[in-house]
Amino acid sequence: MTTRAEREMAAGHWLLASARSRPDAVDEWREEGATLLRTGLLFGAVSTTAALVHAAVGVATPQECAAPLAEALDGPLFYEPDPSGSEDAYTALIPASAALRWRLPESAAHPYRAMLLVPAPDRTSPGADPTTPWWVVPVDGPGNLCPANRVAALLALGRDAVSPTGGGAA
């Protein structure tokens, strides 16, 4: 049996394979709570608005979303506060191959080899810096990603909740 701390450590080592400089990324995670990692190699990333995710799960805050999102997505998702306060976002980590084919409305796949600000594996709540991202559903181990079809279903729920007559299935 592995502990949460052991899974976080293993997930962190795995994620760091996407860093330009592993030592710098470790330092940034420790000092700033987040670091830039390259998408498209080990994982892909899809972002959408917080409003759409909150509409999909029927709650208003990232903290309230944690349990329903963990069940719905079965994979890692982090919250990105917008420093301007205009549009917070969520980013799901999905298989890299799925991100290359991603074309769903109200969301954006990060391009292949784009740099993405990713929270440290143990950052599971807002920290001292309210603009730093944090995991709502943490990475549960190396290679554990959200199935793309589950992310698509969540987005469809959100679209339907926001616009019941104009939404559509993904």
PDB file of N, CA and C in Angstrom, residues 73-155:
ATOM      1  N   LEU A  73     -14.061  12.958 -13.338  1.00  0.00           N
ATOM      2  CA  LEU A  73     -12.924  12.954 -14.265  1.00  0.00           C
ATOM      3  C   LEU A  73     -11.968  11.791 -14.082  1.00  0.00           C
ATOM      4  N   ASP A  74     -11.860  11.287 -12.873  1.00  0.00           N
ATOM      5  CA  ASP A  74     -10.934  10.182 -12.590  1.00  0.00           C
ATOM      6  C   ASP A  74      -9.525  10.511 -13.083  1.00  0.00           C
ATOM      7  N   GLY A  75      -9.109  11.754 -12.856  1.00  0.00           N
ATOM      8  CA  GLY A  75      -7.781  12.190 -13.264  1.00  0.00           C
ATOM      9  C   GLY A  75      -7.515  13.601 -12.773  1.00  0.00           C
ATOM     10  N   PRO A  76      -6.294  14.101 -12.988  1.00  0.00           N
ATOM     11  CA  PRO A  76      -5.863  15.371 -12.400  1.00  0.00           C
ATOM     12  C   PRO A  76      -6.424  16.618 -13.086  1.00  0.00           C
ATOM     13  N   LEU A  77      -6.729  17.591 -12.229  1.00  0.00           N
ATOM     14  CA  LEU A  77      -7.282  18.866 -12.686  1.00  0.00           C
ATOM     15  C   LEU A  77      -6.815  19.941 -11.724  1.00  0.00           C
ATOM     16  N   PHE A  78      -6.340  21.058 -12.261  1.00  0.00           N
ATOM     17  CA  PHE A  78      -5.967  22.158 -11.371  1.00  0.00           C
ATOM     18  C   PHE A  78      -6.720  23.427 -11.710  1.00  0.00           C
ATOM     19  N   TYR A  79      -6.772  24.299 -10.709  1.00  0.00           N
ATOM     20  CA  TYR A  79      -7.481  25.575 -10.775  1.00  0.00           C
ATOM     21  C   TYR A  79      -6.459  26.669 -11.006  1.00  0.00           C
ATOM     22  N   GLU A  80      -6.777  27.576 -11.912  1.00  0.00           N
ATOM     23  CA  GLU A  80      -5.894  28.689 -12.235  1.00  0.00           C
ATOM     24  C   GLU A  80      -6.612  30.009 -11.974  1.00  0.00           C
ATOM     25  N   PRO A  81      -6.325  30.646 -10.839  1.00  0.00           N
ATOM     26  CA  PRO A  81      -6.943  31.954 -10.600  1.00  0.00           C
ATOM     27  C   PRO A  81      -6.419  32.980 -11.605  1.00  0.00           C
ATOM     28  N   ASP A  82      -7.298  33.814 -12.097  1.00  0.00           N
ATOM     29  CA  ASP A  82      -6.901  34.871 -13.024  1.00  0.00           C
ATOM     30  C   ASP A  82      -6.500  36.083 -12.192  1.00  0.00           C
ATOM     31  N   PRO A  83      -5.245  36.527 -12.308  1.00  0.00           N
ATOM     32  CA  PRO A  83      -4.798  37.669 -11.507  1.00  0.00           C
ATOM     33  C   PRO A  83      -5.651  38.915 -11.701  1.00  0.00           C
ATOM     34  N   SER A  84      -6.247  39.088 -12.885  1.00  0.00           N
ATOM     35  CA  SER A  84      -7.091  40.265 -13.131  1.00  0.00           C
ATOM     36  C   SER A  84      -8.488  40.079 -12.542  1.00  0.00           C
ATOM     37  N   GLY A  85      -8.804  38.828 -12.171  1.00  0.00           N
ATOM     38  CA  GLY A  85     -10.115  38.557 -11.588  1.00  0.00           C
ATOM     39  C   GLY A  85     -11.212  38.394 -12.614  1.00  0.00           C
ATOM     40  N   SER A  86     -10.880  38.402 -13.900  1.00  0.00           N
ATOM     41  CA  SER A  86     -11.934  38.359 -14.904  1.00  0.00           C
ATOM     42  C   SER A  86     -12.392  36.942 -15.249  1.00  0.00           C
ATOM     43  N   GLU A  87     -11.470  35.985 -15.396  1.00  0.00           N
ATOM     44  CA  GLU A  87     -11.904  34.653 -15.811  1.00  0.00           C
ATOM     45  C   GLU A  87     -10.952  33.571 -15.296  1.00  0.00           C
ATOM     46  N   ASP A  88     -11.304  33.001 -14.148  1.00  0.00           N
ATOM     47  CA  ASP A  88     -10.536  31.882 -13.620  1.00  0.00           C
ATOM     48  C   ASP A  88     -10.749  30.672 -14.524  1.00  0.00           C
ATOM     49  N   ALA A  89      -9.842  29.707 -14.441  1.00  0.00           N
ATOM     50  CA  ALA A  89      -9.907  28.555 -15.335  1.00  0.00           C
ATOM     51  C   ALA A  89      -9.547  27.272 -14.606  1.00  0.00           C
ATOM     52  N   TYR A  90      -9.878  26.165 -15.230  1.00  0.00           N
ATOM     53  CA  TYR A  90      -9.456  24.835 -14.796  1.00  0.00           C
ATOM     54  C   TYR A  90      -8.690  24.211 -15.949  1.00  0.00           C
ATOM     55  N   THR A  91      -7.683  23.425 -15.618  1.00  0.00           N
ATOM     56  CA  THR A  91      -6.927  22.683 -16.619  1.00  0.00           C
ATOM     57  C   THR A  91      -6.883  21.218 -16.226  1.00  0.00           C
ATOM     58  N   ALA A  92      -7.311  20.365 -17.146  1.00  0.00           N
ATOM     59  CA  ALA A  92      -7.266  18.913 -16.949  1.00  0.00           C
ATOM     60  C   ALA A  92      -6.067  18.364 -17.711  1.00  0.00           C
ATOM     61  N   LEU A  93      -5.374  17.421 -17.088  1.00  0.00           N
ATOM     62  CA  LEU A  93      -4.298  16.721 -17.787  1.00  0.00           C
ATOM     63  C   LEU A  93      -4.900  15.483 -18.427  1.00  0.00           C
ATOM     64  N   ILE A  94      -4.686  15.358 -19.738  1.00  0.00           N
ATOM     65  CA  ILE A  94      -5.249  14.265 -20.523  1.00  0.00           C
ATOM     66  C   ILE A  94      -4.119  13.606 -21.314  1.00  0.00           C
ATOM     67  N   PRO A  95      -4.366  12.461 -21.938  1.00  0.00           N
ATOM     68  CA  PRO A  95      -3.325  11.875 -22.781  1.00  0.00           C
ATOM     69  C   PRO A  95      -2.891  12.854 -23.874  1.00  0.00           C
ATOM     70  N   ALA A  96      -1.587  12.885 -24.150  1.00  0.00           N
ATOM     71  CA  ALA A  96      -1.045  13.808 -25.142  1.00  0.00           C
ATOM     72  C   ALA A  96      -1.688  13.608 -26.516  1.00  0.00           C
ATOM     73  N   SER A  97      -1.945  12.362 -26.879  1.00  0.00           N
ATOM     74  CA  SER A  97      -2.547  12.095 -28.188  1.00  0.00           C
ATOM     75  C   SER A  97      -3.953  12.685 -28.283  1.00  0.00           C
ATOM     76  N   ALA A  98      -4.699  12.673 -27.197  1.00  0.00           N
ATOM     77  CA  ALA A  98      -6.053  13.242 -27.194  1.00  0.00           C
ATOM     78  C   ALA A  98      -6.002  14.757 -27.317  1.00  0.00           C
ATOM     79  N   ALA A  99      -5.015  15.387 -26.701  1.00  0.00           N
ATOM     80  CA  ALA A  99      -4.890  16.845 -26.789  1.00  0.00           C
ATOM     81  C   ALA A  99      -4.605  17.287 -28.226  1.00  0.00           C
ATOM     82  N   LEU A 100      -3.872  16.484 -28.966  1.00  0.00           N
ATOM     83  CA  LEU A 100      -3.579  16.830 -30.364  1.00  0.00           C
ATOM     84  C   LEU A 100      -4.837  16.870 -31.222  1.00  0.00           C
ATOM     85  N   ARG A 101      -5.830  16.075 -30.854  1.00  0.00           N
ATOM     86  CA  ARG A 101      -7.081  15.997 -31.635  1.00  0.00           C
ATOM     87  C   ARG A 101      -8.215  16.828 -31.027  1.00  0.00           C
ATOM     88  N   TRP A 102      -7.971  17.513 -29.937  1.00  0.00           N
ATOM     89  CA  TRP A 102      -9.016  18.214 -29.191  1.00  0.00           C
ATOM     90  C   TRP A 102      -9.584  19.368 -30.002  1.00  0.00           C
ATOM     91  N   ARG A 103     -10.911  19.394 -30.173  1.00  0.00           N
ATOM     92  CA  ARG A 103     -11.554  20.466 -30.937  1.00  0.00           C
ATOM     93  C   ARG A 103     -12.906  20.840 -30.337  1.00  0.00           C
ATOM     94  N   LEU A 104     -13.053  20.771 -29.025  1.00  0.00           N
ATOM     95  CA  LEU A 104     -14.352  21.045 -28.415  1.00  0.00           C
ATOM     96  C   LEU A 104     -14.502  22.521 -28.064  1.00  0.00           C
ATOM     97  N   PRO A 105     -15.724  23.044 -28.241  1.00  0.00           N
ATOM     98  CA  PRO A 105     -15.960  24.457 -27.914  1.00  0.00           C
ATOM     99  C   PRO A 105     -15.809  24.726 -26.420  1.00  0.00           C
ATOM    100  N   GLU A 106     -15.640  25.974 -26.090  1.00  0.00           N
ATOM    101  CA  GLU A 106     -15.489  26.456 -24.723  1.00  0.00           C
ATOM    102  C   GLU A 106     -14.289  25.854 -23.999  1.00  0.00           C
ATOM    103  N   SER A 107     -13.326  25.372 -24.750  1.00  0.00           N
ATOM    104  CA  SER A 107     -12.115  24.816 -24.151  1.00  0.00           C
ATOM    105  C   SER A 107     -10.979  24.968 -25.148  1.00  0.00           C
ATOM    106  N   ALA A 108      -9.768  24.836 -24.634  1.00  0.00           N
ATOM    107  CA  ALA A 108      -8.598  24.937 -25.501  1.00  0.00           C
ATOM    108  C   ALA A 108      -7.554  23.929 -25.063  1.00  0.00           C
ATOM    109  N   ALA A 109      -7.059  23.170 -26.020  1.00  0.00           N
ATOM    110  CA  ALA A 109      -5.940  22.274 -25.752  1.00  0.00           C
ATOM    111  C   ALA A 109      -4.659  23.085 -25.881  1.00  0.00           C
ATOM    112  N   HIS A 110      -3.751  22.866 -24.972  1.00  0.00           N
ATOM    113  CA  HIS A 110      -2.455  23.545 -25.054  1.00  0.00           C
ATOM    114  C   HIS A 110      -1.648  22.905 -26.175  1.00  0.00           C
ATOM    115  N   PRO A 111      -1.015  23.706 -26.996  1.00  0.00           N
ATOM    116  CA  PRO A 111      -0.282  23.169 -28.140  1.00  0.00           C
ATOM    117  C   PRO A 111       0.854  22.229 -27.727  1.00  0.00           C
ATOM    118  N   TYR A 112       1.211  21.373 -28.639  1.00  0.00           N
ATOM    119  CA  TYR A 112       2.331  20.455 -28.447  1.00  0.00           C
ATOM    120  C   TYR A 112       3.585  21.255 -28.079  1.00  0.00           C
ATOM    121  N   ARG A 113       4.223  20.851 -26.994  1.00  0.00           N
ATOM    122  CA  ARG A 113       5.453  21.442 -26.474  1.00  0.00           C
ATOM    123  C   ARG A 113       5.282  22.851 -25.924  1.00  0.00           C
ATOM    124  N   ALA A 114       4.041  23.285 -25.678  1.00  0.00           N
ATOM    125  CA  ALA A 114       3.814  24.579 -25.045  1.00  0.00           C
ATOM    126  C   ALA A 114       4.208  24.490 -23.573  1.00  0.00           C
ATOM    127  N   MET A 115       4.574  25.614 -23.014  1.00  0.00           N
ATOM    128  CA  MET A 115       4.926  25.647 -21.595  1.00  0.00           C
ATOM    129  C   MET A 115       3.669  25.982 -20.797  1.00  0.00           C
ATOM    130  N   LEU A 116       3.400  25.152 -19.795  1.00  0.00           N
ATOM    131  CA  LEU A 116       2.202  25.267 -18.968  1.00  0.00           C
ATOM    132  C   LEU A 116       2.621  25.424 -17.520  1.00  0.00           C
ATOM    133  N   LEU A 117       2.055  26.390 -16.815  1.00  0.00           N
ATOM    134  CA  LEU A 117       2.340  26.583 -15.394  1.00  0.00           C
ATOM    135  C   LEU A 117       1.575  25.521 -14.603  1.00  0.00           C
ATOM    136  N   VAL A 118       2.305  24.610 -13.965  1.00  0.00           N
ATOM    137  CA  VAL A 118       1.725  23.456 -13.274  1.00  0.00           C
ATOM    138  C   VAL A 118       2.052  23.547 -11.785  1.00  0.00           C
ATOM    139  N   PRO A 119       1.041  23.379 -10.932  1.00  0.00           N
ATOM    140  CA  PRO A 119       1.308  23.436  -9.491  1.00  0.00           C
ATOM    141  C   PRO A 119       2.147  22.256  -9.013  1.00  0.00           C
ATOM    142  N   ALA A 120       2.829  22.459  -7.906  1.00  0.00           N
ATOM    143  CA  ALA A 120       3.567  21.377  -7.257  1.00  0.00           C
ATOM    144  C   ALA A 120       2.571  20.285  -6.866  1.00  0.00           C
ATOM    145  N   PRO A 121       2.990  19.024  -6.886  1.00  0.00           N
ATOM    146  CA  PRO A 121       2.060  17.932  -6.583  1.00  0.00           C
ATOM    147  C   PRO A 121       1.373  18.048  -5.218  1.00  0.00           C
ATOM    148  N   ASP A 122       2.035  18.674  -4.248  1.00  0.00           N
ATOM    149  CA  ASP A 122       1.442  18.788  -2.914  1.00  0.00           C
ATOM    150  C   ASP A 122       0.643  20.075  -2.717  1.00  0.00           C
ATOM    151  N   ARG A 123       0.545  20.890  -3.740  1.00  0.00           N
ATOM    152  CA  ARG A 123      -0.213  22.152  -3.632  1.00  0.00           C
ATOM    153  C   ARG A 123      -1.681  21.866  -3.957  1.00  0.00           C
ATOM    154  N   THR A 124      -2.440  21.559  -2.933  1.00  0.00           N
ATOM    155  CA  THR A 124      -3.837  21.153  -3.110  1.00  0.00           C
ATOM    156  C   THR A 124      -4.821  22.138  -2.492  1.00  0.00           C
ATOM    157  N   SER A 125      -4.350  23.344  -2.238  1.00  0.00           N
ATOM    158  CA  SER A 125      -5.229  24.420  -1.769  1.00  0.00           C
ATOM    159  C   SER A 125      -4.558  25.739  -2.121  1.00  0.00           C
ATOM    160  N   PRO A 126      -5.339  26.821  -2.097  1.00  0.00           N
ATOM    161  CA  PRO A 126      -4.731  28.115  -2.409  1.00  0.00           C
ATOM    162  C   PRO A 126      -3.608  28.406  -1.413  1.00  0.00           C
ATOM    163  N   GLY A 127      -2.544  28.991  -1.891  1.00  0.00           N
ATOM    164  CA  GLY A 127      -1.422  29.322  -1.017  1.00  0.00           C
ATOM    165  C   GLY A 127      -1.376  30.797  -0.708  1.00  0.00           C
ATOM    166  N   ALA A 128      -0.223  31.226  -0.248  1.00  0.00           N
ATOM    167  CA  ALA A 128      -0.040  32.634   0.105  1.00  0.00           C
ATOM    168  C   ALA A 128      -0.211  33.543  -1.108  1.00  0.00           C
ATOM    169  N   ASP A 129       0.213  33.053  -2.281  1.00  0.00           N
ATOM    170  CA  ASP A 129       0.046  33.820  -3.512  1.00  0.00           C
ATOM    171  C   ASP A 129      -1.260  33.373  -4.175  1.00  0.00           C
ATOM    172  N   PRO A 130      -2.284  34.212  -4.139  1.00  0.00           N
ATOM    173  CA  PRO A 130      -3.591  33.801  -4.678  1.00  0.00           C
ATOM    174  C   PRO A 130      -3.632  33.664  -6.194  1.00  0.00           C
ATOM    175  N   THR A 131      -2.541  33.984  -6.891  1.00  0.00           N
ATOM    176  CA  THR A 131      -2.531  33.859  -8.352  1.00  0.00           C
ATOM    177  C   THR A 131      -1.875  32.561  -8.823  1.00  0.00           C
ATOM    178  N   THR A 132      -1.348  31.776  -7.903  1.00  0.00           N
ATOM    179  CA  THR A 132      -0.672  30.533  -8.267  1.00  0.00           C
ATOM    180  C   THR A 132      -1.691  29.403  -8.382  1.00  0.00           C
ATOM    181  N   PRO A 133      -1.573  28.574  -9.421  1.00  0.00           N
ATOM    182  CA  PRO A 133      -2.525  27.467  -9.574  1.00  0.00           C
ATOM    183  C   PRO A 133      -2.362  26.415  -8.469  1.00  0.00           C
ATOM    184  N   TRP A 134      -3.423  25.644  -8.256  1.00  0.00           N
ATOM    185  CA  TRP A 134      -3.385  24.561  -7.267  1.00  0.00           C
ATOM    186  C   TRP A 134      -4.304  23.439  -7.710  1.00  0.00           C
ATOM    187  N   TRP A 135      -3.952  22.219  -7.276  1.00  0.00           N
ATOM    188  CA  TRP A 135      -4.697  21.030  -7.678  1.00  0.00           C
ATOM    189  C   TRP A 135      -6.034  20.938  -6.965  1.00  0.00           C
ATOM    190  N   VAL A 136      -7.096  20.812  -7.718  1.00  0.00           N
ATOM    191  CA  VAL A 136      -8.413  20.503  -7.166  1.00  0.00           C
ATOM    192  C   VAL A 136      -8.536  18.983  -7.086  1.00  0.00           C
ATOM    193  N   VAL A 137      -8.071  18.306  -8.132  1.00  0.00           N
ATOM    194  CA  VAL A 137      -7.950  16.845  -8.151  1.00  0.00           C
ATOM    195  C   VAL A 137      -6.475  16.569  -8.450  1.00  0.00           C
ATOM    196  N   PRO A 138      -5.705  16.192  -7.424  1.00  0.00           N
ATOM    197  CA  PRO A 138      -4.261  16.011  -7.619  1.00  0.00           C
ATOM    198  C   PRO A 138      -3.914  14.834  -8.522  1.00  0.00           C
ATOM    199  N   VAL A 139      -2.692  14.880  -9.057  1.00  0.00           N
ATOM    200  CA  VAL A 139      -2.152  13.758  -9.814  1.00  0.00           C
ATOM    201  C   VAL A 139      -1.970  12.626  -8.813  1.00  0.00           C
ATOM    202  N   ASP A 140      -2.530  11.471  -9.130  1.00  0.00           N
ATOM    203  CA  ASP A 140      -2.534  10.353  -8.187  1.00  0.00           C
ATOM    204  C   ASP A 140      -1.392   9.375  -8.427  1.00  0.00           C
ATOM    205  N   GLY A 141      -0.537   9.674  -9.361  1.00  0.00           N
ATOM    206  CA  GLY A 141       0.599   8.809  -9.655  1.00  0.00           C
ATOM    207  C   GLY A 141       1.058   9.012 -11.071  1.00  0.00           C
ATOM    208  N   PRO A 142       2.233   8.491 -11.418  1.00  0.00           N
ATOM    209  CA  PRO A 142       2.763   8.647 -12.774  1.00  0.00           C
ATOM    210  C   PRO A 142       1.809   8.112 -13.831  1.00  0.00           C
ATOM    211  N   GLY A 143       1.555   8.944 -14.830  1.00  0.00           N
ATOM    212  CA  GLY A 143       0.732   8.509 -15.961  1.00  0.00           C
ATOM    213  C   GLY A 143      -0.759   8.501 -15.723  1.00  0.00           C
ATOM    214  N   ASN A 144      -1.217   8.813 -14.518  1.00  0.00           N
ATOM    215  CA  ASN A 144      -2.663   8.854 -14.259  1.00  0.00           C
ATOM    216  C   ASN A 144      -3.221  10.166 -14.796  1.00  0.00           C
ATOM    217  N   LEU A 145      -3.968  10.079 -15.883  1.00  0.00           N
ATOM    218  CA  LEU A 145      -4.512  11.247 -16.569  1.00  0.00           C
ATOM    219  C   LEU A 145      -6.022  11.129 -16.684  1.00  0.00           C
ATOM    220  N   CYS A 146      -6.683  12.245 -16.939  1.00  0.00           N
ATOM    221  CA  CYS A 146      -8.127  12.232 -17.168  1.00  0.00           C
ATOM    222  C   CYS A 146      -8.416  11.581 -18.517  1.00  0.00           C
ATOM    223  N   PRO A 147      -9.340  10.638 -18.578  1.00  0.00           N
ATOM    224  CA  PRO A 147      -9.774  10.165 -19.896  1.00  0.00           C
ATOM    225  C   PRO A 147     -10.429  11.331 -20.644  1.00  0.00           C
ATOM    226  N   ALA A 148     -10.041  11.542 -21.876  1.00  0.00           N
ATOM    227  CA  ALA A 148     -10.541  12.678 -22.647  1.00  0.00           C
ATOM    228  C   ALA A 148     -12.067  12.659 -22.765  1.00  0.00           C
ATOM    229  N   ASN A 149     -12.669  11.471 -22.873  1.00  0.00           N
ATOM    230  CA  ASN A 149     -14.125  11.414 -23.000  1.00  0.00           C
ATOM    231  C   ASN A 149     -14.817  11.917 -21.735  1.00  0.00           C
ATOM    232  N   ARG A 150     -14.191  11.747 -20.581  1.00  0.00           N
ATOM    233  CA  ARG A 150     -14.795  12.269 -19.344  1.00  0.00           C
ATOM    234  C   ARG A 150     -14.714  13.789 -19.291  1.00  0.00           C
ATOM    235  N   VAL A 151     -13.607  14.351 -19.761  1.00  0.00           N
ATOM    236  CA  VAL A 151     -13.493  15.816 -19.817  1.00  0.00           C
ATOM    237  C   VAL A 151     -14.522  16.361 -20.800  1.00  0.00           C
ATOM    238  N   ALA A 152     -14.668  15.715 -21.942  1.00  0.00           N
ATOM    239  CA  ALA A 152     -15.662  16.146 -22.935  1.00  0.00           C
ATOM    240  C   ALA A 152     -17.078  16.085 -22.365  1.00  0.00           C
ATOM    241  N   ALA A 153     -17.390  15.035 -21.609  1.00  0.00           N
ATOM    242  CA  ALA A 153     -18.722  14.910 -20.996  1.00  0.00           C
ATOM    243  C   ALA A 153     -18.962  16.018 -19.972  1.00  0.00           C
ATOM    244  N   LEU A 154     -17.939  16.358 -19.191  1.00  0.00           N
ATOM    245  CA  LEU A 154     -18.060  17.442 -18.213  1.00  0.00           C
ATOM    246  C   LEU A 154     -18.345  18.762 -18.922  1.00  0.00           C
ATOM    247  N   LEU A 155     -17.622  19.022 -20.010  1.00  0.00           N
ATOM    248  CA  LEU A 155     -17.855  20.257 -20.768  1.00  0.00           C
ATOM    249  C   LEU A 155     -19.260  20.302 -21.352  1.00  0.00           C
TER     250      LEU A 155
END
